[in-house]
XYZ file of C-alpha atoms in Angstrom:
690
model
C 42.643 8.714 1.325
C 40.108 9.802 -1.274
C 38.961 8.981 -4.788
C 39.190 11.604 -7.500
C 38.958 11.896 -11.250
C 40.220 15.484 -11.253
C 43.946 15.902 -11.901
C 46.182 18.978 -11.523
C 48.210 20.254 -14.482
C 51.132 18.034 -15.532
C 54.680 19.095 -14.826
C 56.778 18.606 -17.938
C 54.229 16.071 -19.113
C 54.248 14.051 -15.890
C 52.286 13.498 -12.733
C 54.545 13.132 -9.688
C 52.857 11.176 -6.884
C 54.154 11.138 -3.308
C 53.025 8.183 -1.145
C 53.546 7.740 2.608
C 51.903 5.085 4.821
C 52.592 3.240 8.076
C 49.661 0.804 7.859
C 49.948 -2.535 6.094
C 46.362 -2.095 4.869
C 47.164 1.158 3.062
C 46.623 1.162 -0.691
C 47.149 3.434 -3.672
C 45.357 2.703 -6.952
C 45.794 4.578 -10.230
C 43.753 4.143 -13.379
C 44.745 5.203 -16.841
C 42.605 8.025 -18.166
C 39.978 7.481 -20.797
C 42.076 9.546 -23.213
C 44.292 6.524 -23.921
C 43.183 4.990 -27.211
C 44.550 1.818 -28.802
C 45.708 2.565 -32.349
C 46.566 0.477 -35.375
C 49.724 1.069 -37.349
C 50.902 2.810 -39.382
C 49.356 5.791 -37.537
C 49.256 9.538 -38.311
C 47.786 12.611 -36.597
C 47.790 16.268 -37.671
C 46.837 19.417 -35.828
C 46.237 20.608 -32.250
C 45.333 18.270 -29.385
C 46.441 16.575 -26.155
C 45.875 12.831 -25.709
C 47.411 9.374 -25.133
C 47.391 6.548 -27.664
C 48.759 3.064 -27.057
C 49.801 -0.040 -29.006
C 50.977 -3.521 -28.067
C 52.360 -3.992 -31.569
C 55.835 -3.162 -32.814
C 56.992 0.394 -33.524
C 59.738 0.550 -36.114
C 59.994 4.370 -36.177
C 58.347 7.530 -34.857
C 58.547 11.118 -36.168
C 56.981 14.440 -35.172
C 57.282 18.113 -36.031
C 55.782 21.413 -34.834
C 54.558 19.702 -31.655
C 54.949 20.905 -28.077
C 55.495 17.426 -26.603
C 55.677 13.834 -27.857
C 56.759 11.059 -25.457
C 56.749 7.241 -25.515
C 56.529 5.689 -22.060
C 57.861 8.939 -20.625
C 60.849 9.322 -22.968
C 61.066 12.444 -25.164
C 60.561 12.137 -28.954
C 59.413 15.766 -29.533
C 60.012 17.024 -33.090
C 62.474 14.268 -33.942
C 62.686 10.969 -35.789
C 63.846 7.731 -34.121
C 63.786 3.958 -34.574
C 64.928 3.270 -30.988
C 62.127 2.461 -28.561
C 62.052 2.473 -24.740
C 60.996 -0.510 -22.647
C 57.338 -1.490 -22.814
C 54.983 -0.945 -19.886
C 52.788 -4.010 -19.340
C 53.524 -4.970 -22.928
C 52.450 -1.570 -24.371
C 53.911 1.608 -25.806
C 52.038 4.706 -24.454
C 52.429 7.747 -26.751
C 51.640 11.203 -25.348
C 50.880 13.975 -27.911
C 50.435 17.697 -27.299
C 50.282 20.415 -29.972
C 48.523 23.772 -30.450
C 49.111 24.549 -34.162
C 47.276 23.243 -37.194
C 50.479 22.187 -38.952
C 51.710 19.893 -36.142
C 52.294 16.302 -37.271
C 52.841 12.826 -35.688
C 53.717 9.684 -37.697
C 54.255 6.142 -36.325
C 55.412 3.195 -38.483
C 55.293 -0.480 -37.507
C 52.849 -3.388 -37.392
C 50.055 -4.536 -35.108
C 51.206 -8.066 -34.268
C 50.457 -8.256 -30.517
C 53.389 -8.668 -28.192
C 53.079 -10.887 -25.138
C 51.676 -9.029 -22.166
C 54.788 -9.708 -20.055
C 57.184 -9.565 -22.990
C 59.681 -12.319 -22.133
C 58.011 -15.606 -21.177
C 59.914 -18.184 -19.159
C 59.237 -21.578 -20.680
C 59.304 -25.143 -19.394
C 60.812 -27.705 -21.719
C 60.045 -29.515 -23.892
C 58.088 -26.539 -25.321
C 56.072 -25.866 -28.467
C 54.414 -22.740 -29.866
C 52.177 -22.705 -32.938
C 50.756 -19.962 -35.113
C 50.896 -16.205 -35.530
C 52.773 -14.163 -32.969
C 55.788 -12.159 -31.979
C 57.311 -13.214 -28.673
C 60.432 -13.545 -26.588
C 60.862 -16.807 -24.685
C 63.522 -17.351 -22.034
C 64.921 -20.405 -20.274
C 67.728 -20.965 -17.823
C 67.598 -24.703 -18.522
C 69.395 -26.785 -21.114
C 68.340 -26.802 -24.772
C 69.239 -30.005 -26.579
C 67.528 -29.115 -29.866
C 65.466 -26.342 -31.465
C 63.274 -26.656 -34.544
C 61.161 -24.030 -36.342
C 59.086 -24.120 -39.504
C 57.204 -21.559 -41.617
C 58.293 -18.711 -39.331
C 59.445 -15.236 -40.335
C 62.219 -15.100 -37.763
C 63.583 -17.265 -34.931
C 66.772 -16.467 -33.044
C 68.531 -17.550 -29.838
C 70.619 -14.876 -28.167
C 70.816 -13.060 -31.506
C 71.871 -16.120 -33.559
C 69.530 -16.993 -36.448
C 67.669 -20.333 -36.188
C 64.843 -19.487 -38.619
C 63.222 -22.649 -40.057
C 66.065 -25.026 -39.219
C 66.781 -27.816 -36.755
C 69.904 -27.545 -34.627
C 71.415 -28.975 -31.439
C 74.228 -26.381 -31.327
C 73.481 -23.500 -28.964
C 75.155 -20.057 -28.703
C 76.653 -18.829 -25.411
C 74.165 -18.011 -22.652
C 73.425 -14.412 -21.697
C 73.348 -14.070 -17.926
C 72.752 -17.803 -17.637
C 69.742 -17.708 -20.002
C 68.777 -18.510 -23.568
C 66.527 -15.805 -25.075
C 64.461 -17.061 -28.006
C 62.795 -14.556 -30.342
C 59.846 -15.867 -32.378
C 58.019 -14.036 -35.174
C 55.467 -15.581 -37.539
C 52.561 -14.380 -39.678
C 51.355 -17.837 -40.758
C 48.893 -19.902 -38.748
C 50.794 -23.102 -39.568
C 54.126 -21.826 -38.259
C 55.585 -23.549 -35.182
C 58.549 -23.634 -32.819
C 59.758 -26.704 -30.862
C 62.370 -26.593 -28.115
C 63.659 -29.827 -26.537
C 65.698 -30.107 -23.363
C 65.039 -29.779 -19.654
C 64.224 -26.847 -17.407
C 66.826 -27.485 -14.713
C 68.733 -24.204 -14.192
C 72.418 -24.430 -15.058
C 75.236 -22.812 -13.109
C 78.600 -21.957 -14.574
C 80.360 -25.058 -13.255
C 77.380 -27.035 -14.428
C 76.204 -30.431 -13.273
C 78.223 -33.226 -11.660
C 76.897 -36.749 -11.433
C 77.004 -38.577 -8.102
C 78.343 -42.014 -9.036
C 78.714 -43.443 -5.545
C 76.738 -43.016 -2.344
C 77.193 -42.200 0.479
C 78.391 -38.914 -1.057
C 79.797 -35.862 0.686
C 80.875 -32.459 -0.515
C 82.539 -29.951 1.781
C 83.650 -26.341 1.659
C 82.964 -23.359 -0.541
C 81.357 -23.650 -3.954
C 78.267 -23.419 -6.095
C 77.420 -26.683 -7.828
C 74.669 -28.854 -9.177
C 74.922 -32.541 -8.333
C 72.522 -35.126 -9.744
C 71.772 -38.804 -9.388
C 69.266 -41.164 -10.952
C 69.724 -43.545 -8.024
C 67.808 -43.728 -4.743
C 68.337 -41.192 -1.942
C 67.443 -42.423 1.550
C 68.515 -39.276 3.411
C 70.151 -35.929 2.739
C 71.748 -33.452 5.144
C 73.508 -30.108 4.895
C 75.100 -27.807 7.430
C 77.015 -24.552 7.324
C 75.708 -23.834 3.797
C 74.134 -20.708 2.331
C 71.506 -22.752 0.494
C 70.845 -26.350 -0.565
C 67.890 -27.436 -2.695
C 66.880 -30.835 -4.066
C 64.531 -30.521 -7.045
C 63.499 -27.132 -5.692
C 62.836 -28.292 -2.124
C 64.762 -26.313 0.494
C 66.967 -28.527 2.688
C 69.361 -25.806 3.788
C 71.156 -26.932 6.965
C 68.694 -29.657 7.910
C 68.502 -33.460 7.851
C 65.593 -35.173 6.111
C 64.581 -38.590 4.832
C 61.809 -37.065 2.701
C 62.752 -36.215 -0.869
C 60.591 -34.576 -3.553
C 59.459 -36.123 -6.798
C 62.108 -36.833 -9.419
C 62.514 -34.587 -12.454
C 62.954 -36.674 -15.603
C 63.961 -39.572 -13.354
C 66.621 -37.600 -11.495
C 67.336 -35.745 -8.292
C 69.081 -32.406 -8.863
C 70.882 -30.981 -5.815
C 71.893 -27.316 -5.854
C 74.670 -26.572 -3.359
C 75.743 -23.033 -2.490
C 78.207 -22.184 0.256
C 80.676 -19.454 1.090
C 81.910 -21.280 4.199
C 84.921 -23.601 4.319
C 83.253 -25.699 7.032
C 80.025 -26.325 5.079
C 79.101 -29.922 4.216
C 76.543 -31.883 2.218
C 75.911 -35.607 2.830
C 73.738 -37.809 0.626
C 72.904 -41.390 1.688
C 71.449 -44.042 -0.593
C 72.596 -46.029 -3.585
C 73.281 -45.152 -7.195
C 71.380 -47.979 -8.836
C 69.621 -46.098 -11.651
C 65.861 -45.817 -11.408
C 63.713 -45.266 -14.470
C 61.476 -42.174 -14.397
C 58.092 -42.983 -12.877
C 56.373 -42.232 -16.178
C 58.595 -44.686 -18.048
C 57.049 -48.046 -18.948
C 59.388 -50.954 -19.608
C 58.175 -52.947 -22.584
C 58.777 -56.513 -23.725
C 59.339 -57.112 -27.421
C 57.610 -57.368 -29.823
C 55.679 -54.190 -28.984
C 53.303 -51.787 -30.764
C 51.763 -48.539 -29.536
C 49.404 -46.318 -31.566
C 47.404 -43.117 -31.380
C 47.736 -39.594 -29.962
C 49.719 -39.562 -26.701
C 52.942 -38.550 -24.984
C 54.833 -41.422 -23.328
C 58.247 -42.797 -22.361
C 59.119 -46.432 -23.016
C 62.207 -48.301 -21.790
C 63.624 -51.232 -23.758
C 66.198 -53.607 -22.288
C 65.568 -56.342 -24.868
C 67.632 -56.448 -28.021
C 66.135 -54.670 -31.004
C 65.751 -56.230 -34.436
C 63.687 -53.539 -36.188
C 62.110 -50.262 -35.031
C 59.515 -48.308 -37.059
C 57.385 -45.219 -36.500
C 55.035 -43.021 -38.530
C 52.615 -40.197 -37.856
C 54.858 -38.980 -35.033
C 55.458 -35.397 -33.945
C 58.549 -36.547 -32.066
C 60.138 -39.930 -31.463
C 63.583 -40.071 -29.869
C 65.775 -42.881 -28.572
C 68.113 -41.774 -25.766
C 67.601 -38.178 -26.965
C 68.528 -38.897 -30.597
C 65.884 -38.217 -33.261
C 64.212 -41.199 -34.954
C 60.925 -39.465 -35.813
C 59.046 -41.448 -38.477
C 62.147 -43.542 -39.199
C 61.585 -47.063 -40.522
C 63.652 -50.265 -40.588
C 65.921 -49.031 -37.793
C 68.248 -51.796 -36.580
C 70.096 -51.987 -33.259
C 73.385 -51.033 -34.903
C 71.780 -47.685 -35.891
C 70.660 -46.819 -32.341
C 72.692 -44.680 -29.893
C 74.456 -46.302 -26.914
C 72.223 -47.680 -24.177
C 71.817 -45.680 -20.977
C 72.224 -47.976 -17.959
C 71.297 -50.915 -20.178
C 68.197 -49.283 -21.667
C 66.902 -47.586 -24.774
C 64.570 -44.804 -23.577
C 61.998 -44.003 -26.266
C 60.118 -40.692 -26.118
C 56.809 -40.892 -28.021
C 54.699 -37.836 -28.882
C 51.948 -37.522 -31.466
C 48.615 -35.749 -31.902
C 47.518 -38.001 -34.771
C 45.102 -40.899 -34.468
C 47.004 -42.890 -37.090
C 50.407 -42.585 -35.411
C 52.144 -45.867 -34.613
C 55.398 -47.058 -33.056
C 56.499 -50.674 -33.309
C 59.635 -52.564 -32.357
C 60.612 -56.218 -32.641
C 63.493 -58.065 -31.023
C 64.660 -60.905 -28.847
C 63.393 -61.504 -25.326
C 65.172 -62.296 -22.067
C 65.796 -65.753 -20.649
C 65.196 -66.297 -16.931
C 66.996 -68.683 -14.568
C 65.798 -69.561 -11.060
C 67.383 -72.319 -8.978
C 64.446 -72.220 -6.545
C 61.301 -72.065 -8.690
C 59.128 -72.885 -5.704
C 59.251 -69.264 -4.562
C 57.063 -68.370 -7.546
C 58.653 -64.959 -8.017
C 58.954 -65.436 -11.771
C 55.876 -67.608 -12.049
C 54.695 -65.671 -15.097
C 57.951 -66.391 -16.983
C 59.253 -69.422 -18.826
C 62.389 -69.981 -16.776
C 65.254 -72.423 -16.519
C 66.412 -74.020 -13.283
C 70.000 -74.301 -14.571
C 72.228 -71.620 -16.078
C 74.064 -73.933 -18.491
C 70.809 -74.806 -20.257
C 69.889 -71.140 -20.634
C 73.315 -70.287 -22.094
C 72.998 -73.176 -24.530
C 69.638 -71.882 -25.821
C 70.576 -68.190 -25.889
C 71.352 -66.433 -29.161
C 73.444 -63.337 -29.757
C 71.657 -60.213 -28.583
C 69.766 -61.873 -25.721
C 70.049 -61.313 -21.983
C 69.912 -63.949 -19.247
C 68.606 -62.895 -15.828
C 69.647 -65.196 -12.977
C 67.938 -65.287 -9.585
C 69.773 -65.810 -6.295
C 70.975 -69.306 -5.522
C 73.895 -71.642 -6.155
C 74.504 -72.971 -9.666
C 76.923 -75.724 -10.697
C 78.306 -76.088 -14.223
C 77.691 -79.848 -14.377
C 78.589 -83.185 -12.859
C 82.012 -83.615 -14.473
C 85.168 -81.719 -13.618
C 85.496 -80.760 -17.304
C 82.106 -79.013 -17.277
C 81.971 -75.209 -17.074
C 79.639 -72.300 -17.724
C 80.765 -71.271 -21.236
C 80.097 -67.663 -22.202
C 78.512 -67.150 -25.599
C 79.355 -64.190 -27.911
C 76.747 -61.454 -27.820
C 74.960 -62.799 -24.721
C 74.789 -60.713 -21.525
C 74.282 -62.588 -18.243
C 73.089 -60.728 -15.139
C 72.912 -62.162 -11.613
C 71.710 -60.739 -8.323
C 67.948 -60.936 -8.790
C 65.542 -61.996 -6.083
C 63.118 -63.041 -8.806
C 60.188 -61.013 -10.051
C 62.127 -57.858 -11.010
C 61.187 -56.150 -14.255
C 64.168 -53.783 -14.555
C 67.892 -54.125 -13.955
C 67.700 -51.210 -11.548
C 65.531 -53.249 -9.164
C 68.073 -55.977 -8.477
C 70.398 -56.107 -5.453
C 73.626 -57.851 -6.450
C 75.045 -57.997 -2.921
C 71.762 -58.815 -1.226
C 70.707 -61.616 -3.604
C 73.959 -63.474 -4.386
C 73.937 -65.669 -7.460
C 76.803 -68.119 -6.872
C 78.591 -70.021 -9.637
C 80.252 -72.832 -7.718
C 82.835 -75.391 -8.795
C 82.188 -77.521 -5.699
C 80.423 -80.253 -7.684
C 81.570 -83.344 -5.749
C 82.007 -83.964 -2.063
C 81.229 -80.735 -0.265
C 84.420 -79.154 1.034
C 86.729 -81.544 -0.854
C 88.589 -79.386 -3.382
C 90.142 -82.331 -5.214
C 86.914 -83.160 -7.094
C 85.936 -79.591 -7.946
C 85.504 -78.182 -11.465
C 88.676 -77.372 -13.359
C 87.121 -74.093 -14.506
C 83.872 -72.621 -13.193
C 83.487 -70.273 -16.191
C 85.165 -70.423 -19.596
C 85.083 -68.405 -22.805
C 86.856 -69.661 -25.909
C 85.283 -67.797 -28.850
C 85.762 -64.282 -30.215
C 83.654 -61.771 -28.247
C 83.983 -58.152 -27.122
C 83.395 -56.257 -23.899
C 80.657 -54.284 -25.709
C 78.494 -57.289 -26.615
C 79.295 -59.967 -24.013
C 78.872 -59.509 -20.283
C 79.000 -61.434 -17.006
C 77.632 -59.185 -14.263
C 76.653 -59.759 -10.653
C 77.987 -63.207 -9.671
C 80.098 -64.888 -7.002
C 82.528 -67.263 -8.730
C 84.201 -69.679 -6.337
C 85.413 -73.195 -5.752
C 87.273 -73.798 -9.013
C 90.331 -76.063 -8.812
C 92.646 -76.114 -11.855
C 95.020 -78.944 -11.068
C 95.248 -79.933 -14.736
C 97.927 -77.366 -15.554
C 95.653 -75.022 -17.542
C 95.004 -72.358 -14.898
C 91.921 -70.152 -14.599
C 90.024 -72.091 -11.951
C 87.424 -69.328 -11.719
C 87.540 -68.068 -15.327
C 89.593 -69.293 -18.286
C 89.714 -67.034 -21.370
C 91.111 -68.093 -24.739
C 90.468 -67.854 -28.486
C 89.941 -64.088 -28.606
C 87.406 -64.046 -25.770
C 87.303 -60.458 -24.465
C 84.120 -60.103 -22.391
C 83.187 -57.529 -19.785
C 83.266 -58.941 -16.249
C 81.536 -56.587 -13.822
C 80.363 -56.631 -10.182
C 81.700 -60.140 -9.657
C 83.462 -61.746 -6.693
C 86.238 -64.286 -7.375
C 86.908 -66.147 -4.153
C 88.490 -69.438 -3.076
C 89.669 -70.477 -6.529
C 92.968 -72.371 -6.760
C 95.404 -73.610 -9.385
C 98.355 -75.914 -8.946
C 100.031 -74.128 -11.868
C 99.519 -70.537 -13.009
C 96.310 -68.524 -12.738
C 94.156 -69.130 -9.697
C 91.024 -67.035 -10.275
C 91.493 -65.893 -13.904
C 93.828 -67.006 -16.685
C 94.245 -65.557 -20.182
C 95.765 -68.116 -22.511
C 94.667 -67.115 -26.011
C 95.529 -64.734 -28.821
C 93.738 -61.371 -29.005
C 92.194 -61.848 -25.589
C 91.491 -58.418 -24.053
C 88.840 -58.571 -21.303
C 87.676 -55.744 -19.040
C 87.114 -56.182 -15.290
C 85.116 -53.516 -13.425
C 83.916 -53.335 -9.801
C 85.168 -56.854 -9.025
C 86.559 -58.311 -5.785
C 89.359 -60.929 -5.922
C 89.813 -62.580 -2.528
C 91.666 -65.636 -1.233
C 92.640 -67.117 -4.605
C 95.879 -69.091 -4.967
C 98.258 -70.333 -7.657
C 101.947 -70.518 -8.495
C 101.997 -67.293 -10.601
C 99.101 -64.862 -10.856
C 96.919 -66.031 -7.995
C 94.107 -63.666 -9.042
C 94.836 -62.796 -12.707
C 97.425 -64.556 -14.898
C 98.240 -63.396 -18.438
C 100.343 -66.069 -20.066
C 103.480 -65.150 -22.094
C 102.746 -65.022 -25.820
C 105.514 -63.432 -27.879
C 104.427 -61.331 -30.847
C 100.788 -61.122 -29.765
C 100.161 -57.966 -27.707
C 97.224 -58.215 -25.288
C 95.759 -55.667 -22.897
C 93.690 -56.322 -19.786
C 91.760 -53.392 -18.278
C 91.053 -53.545 -14.544
C 88.904 -50.703 -13.194
C 87.528 -50.041 -9.695
C 88.480 -53.474 -8.354
C 89.834 -54.888 -5.082
C 92.562 -57.548 -4.685
C 92.790 -58.814 -1.098
C 94.603 -61.762 0.495
C 95.481 -63.621 -2.703
C 98.498 -65.950 -2.456
C 101.066 -66.956 -5.088
C 103.817 -69.443 -4.297
C 106.025 -67.845 -6.969
C 105.133 -64.340 -8.310
C 102.246 -61.932 -8.835
C 99.722 -62.550 -6.080
C 97.201 -60.177 -7.684
C 98.349 -59.894 -11.320
C 101.054 -61.617 -13.373
C 101.750 -60.219 -16.872
C 103.868 -62.355 -19.192
C 105.613 -61.420 -22.405
C 103.777 -58.901 -24.649
C 100.983 -58.529 -22.091
C 99.831 -55.175 -20.700
C 97.675 -54.670 -17.630
C 96.043 -51.243 -17.120
C 94.651 -50.686 -13.638
C 92.647 -47.674 -12.427
C 91.093 -46.852 -9.054
C 91.944 -50.199 -7.481
C 93.043 -51.329 -4.028
C 95.720 -53.979 -3.371
C 95.888 -55.338 0.176
C 97.820 -58.196 1.737
C 98.544 -60.069 -1.499
C 101.588 -62.275 -0.938
C 103.963 -64.049 -3.317
C 106.732 -66.327 -2.039
C 105.801 -65.214 1.445
C 106.237 -61.472 0.826
C 103.902 -58.668 -0.200
C 103.711 -58.506 -3.979
C 100.640 -57.435 -5.923
C 101.919 -57.200 -9.512
C 104.694 -59.157 -11.217
C 105.975 -58.517 -14.746
C 107.722 -61.211 -16.751
C 108.268 -59.402 -20.038
C 104.924 -57.623 -19.711
C 103.951 -54.040 -18.897
C 101.789 -52.471 -16.212
C 100.141 -49.037 -15.904
C 98.527 -48.343 -12.531
C 96.677 -45.083 -11.760
C 94.812 -43.537 -8.807
C 95.119 -46.656 -6.668
C 96.270 -47.771 -3.242
C 98.686 -50.594 -2.391
C 100.470 -51.918 0.671
C 103.427 -52.968 -1.524
C 106.692 -51.120 -1.130
C 106.317 -50.161 -4.814
C 104.395 -51.236 -7.912
C 106.287 -52.131 -11.107
C 105.863 -50.408 -14.470
C 104.179 -47.011 -14.702
C 102.574 -46.027 -11.400
C 100.715 -42.701 -11.309
C 99.042 -41.182 -8.232
C 99.524 -44.255 -6.039
C 99.123 -44.131 -2.284
C 101.441 -46.639 -0.643
C 100.177 -47.468 2.824
C 100.855 -49.867 5.649
C 98.090 -52.310 6.502
C 98.079 -54.891 9.242
C 95.749 -57.839 9.367
C 95.008 -57.029 12.993
C 93.397 -53.678 12.367
C 91.883 -54.518 9.002
C 92.332 -52.815 5.650
C 89.242 -50.613 5.749
C 90.451 -48.724 8.808
C 93.942 -48.400 7.385
C 92.790 -47.219 3.979
C 90.577 -44.530 5.402
C 93.535 -43.383 7.481
C 96.134 -43.462 4.731
C 94.690 -43.026 1.245
C 94.299 -39.403 0.161
C 92.539 -38.809 -3.118
C 95.146 -37.583 -5.593
C 92.614 -35.774 -7.759
C 90.654 -33.823 -5.177
C 92.954 -33.827 -2.151
C 90.276 -35.270 0.135
C 90.156 -38.405 2.219
C 88.678 -41.339 0.330
C 86.333 -41.848 3.267
C 84.204 -39.052 1.817
C 83.806 -40.763 -1.538
C 85.309 -38.200 -3.902
C 87.304 -40.778 -5.813
C 84.498 -43.107 -6.760
C 86.561 -46.089 -7.798
C 88.711 -46.300 -4.684
C 85.689 -45.716 -2.515
C 83.895 -48.688 -4.069
C 87.041 -50.758 -3.679
C 87.100 -49.943 0.037
C 83.449 -50.843 0.298
C 84.281 -54.201 -1.281
C 86.817 -54.848 1.469
C 84.344 -53.724 4.083
C 81.754 -56.167 2.734
C 84.411 -58.867 2.878
C 85.431 -58.142 6.464
C 81.901 -57.770 7.777
C 80.664 -61.081 6.458
C 78.900 -60.020 3.273
C 79.390 -62.457 0.439
């Protein structure tokens, strides 16, 4: 409890300080003596003396002879030579020298490039460093790319990355990447792209379906770019969402997104621990992302994100420091066409723009969306040129365009022969209220867009459309899409089948988030019929309910010898479809293959008995699904056969009976995303819904 500048003799070159205090206000302060002098290197000293010198540069070697004591940061280097240095103290090497003879000698080699005060600097990405320096940077995040130029040395965890660009990273050390940077030129620079979310060994798992629950022991990162309405944990060691502590509490307040996402870190050593996340997984663009309508130009120094859902004709940029599209580099690239761009992410191209130049410019041209609104009086899309009928919009659309359809009921025409005819390269989205600017804002189930074949007397099926939707030209599931519609009321009594959807002539679109209900055929194919060569559609997240026909009440693939065809059905529900002959859900004729994954079959009857799939010369592969049939034909992998009664309802029965084959958990908890969505489809059906 005093202040003094008088020190006792050192003991073996050290001061040993004993401190004891019981008061929180107690304090001990030490100051380095005035005998510590900063030196430049190389450095030499000859003769007697006792002093400290220091340097924040780099020592490559030290040598001494005829001295009594030489230490660096307390480690002994007396009368020896060494190139191995101890750890720095506050970024410095402190050299203590003591000698009493004239012929004593100290010699230090190295350079004077300052080292960072705290040596290793944790960085937030994306990160850039320019100019002269010698530093260590560290990150526990994810590096997607590193670039250096005009440097003397750059390495990551000991692997050389000097003056190159690379997206291949070495193994982490203790969960970190350590980046060493050395440069003597003012124009040298280092760029590191990625994100700063810490990574655990079993890395990051996306939440595809909410509500989501995880139980038991484990250490995981989960993430979603959807919307979280509430989150709860109990029995855990720790749970964080974007750094906010929610350990063993319930909250409806969530922190800001990081790069458009919520990252949930779960850590538990208890078998009874649980995490529950409520909300929906409709992707949401980052709040700093601006959706643009083509054509579009942006110029000048700035850092921005742009989202493009329109179709791109040409993209150009110049004067950019960085310009990426969905994390792929297109910096200062010109005449970029859509075929050269990476795959869309949730229907978007996300463009990252960064430049410090006044003459920088980014421009993109392309086709715009078409809008359809059956009830224009609501004024929701008052600022758009919109159609009141879908058929007219399809007729005017060109390949590469999207059609956005607001809620309401749409009829294909006045004649039974009329239908909505899909066009190659055109993507049609329903489920909008009207006024949305991004796909993520729509609510497919809440704003039903109905394609109805009930064109005549209401409730009289005999005058309904033969086919509500048709496709008869070559198209692929990558470029042609029908998404977010209720398709009902088709009546194919002309022998062609496909009252809801008739595919022929190589038509292979993607049909997603659609409901096929109350479609009937007097022949084969109630809801969907495939009658053409090379027809290979994909159905995802669809509900087939109460459709009827002779064969293939929901999906009918006609026999066609010598022309193999494959239909992919993923995450769908087939409920209460009726065939008078065979295949209440699916009928596969000769040389036809149906591949089904994560799908539920319930109460589909053929000839009065339960029968979901019928093969007449065709093949079937069914995986990770549930069925109330006694057995499914063809290859059936990880199928849960259950008993369902119409009295208790399929949702109750499925929760009771279906166990997820992959994770060994009840489907009720949502581990198997596809089956969980299928059950939700049935629940929507039973509770009124669409």
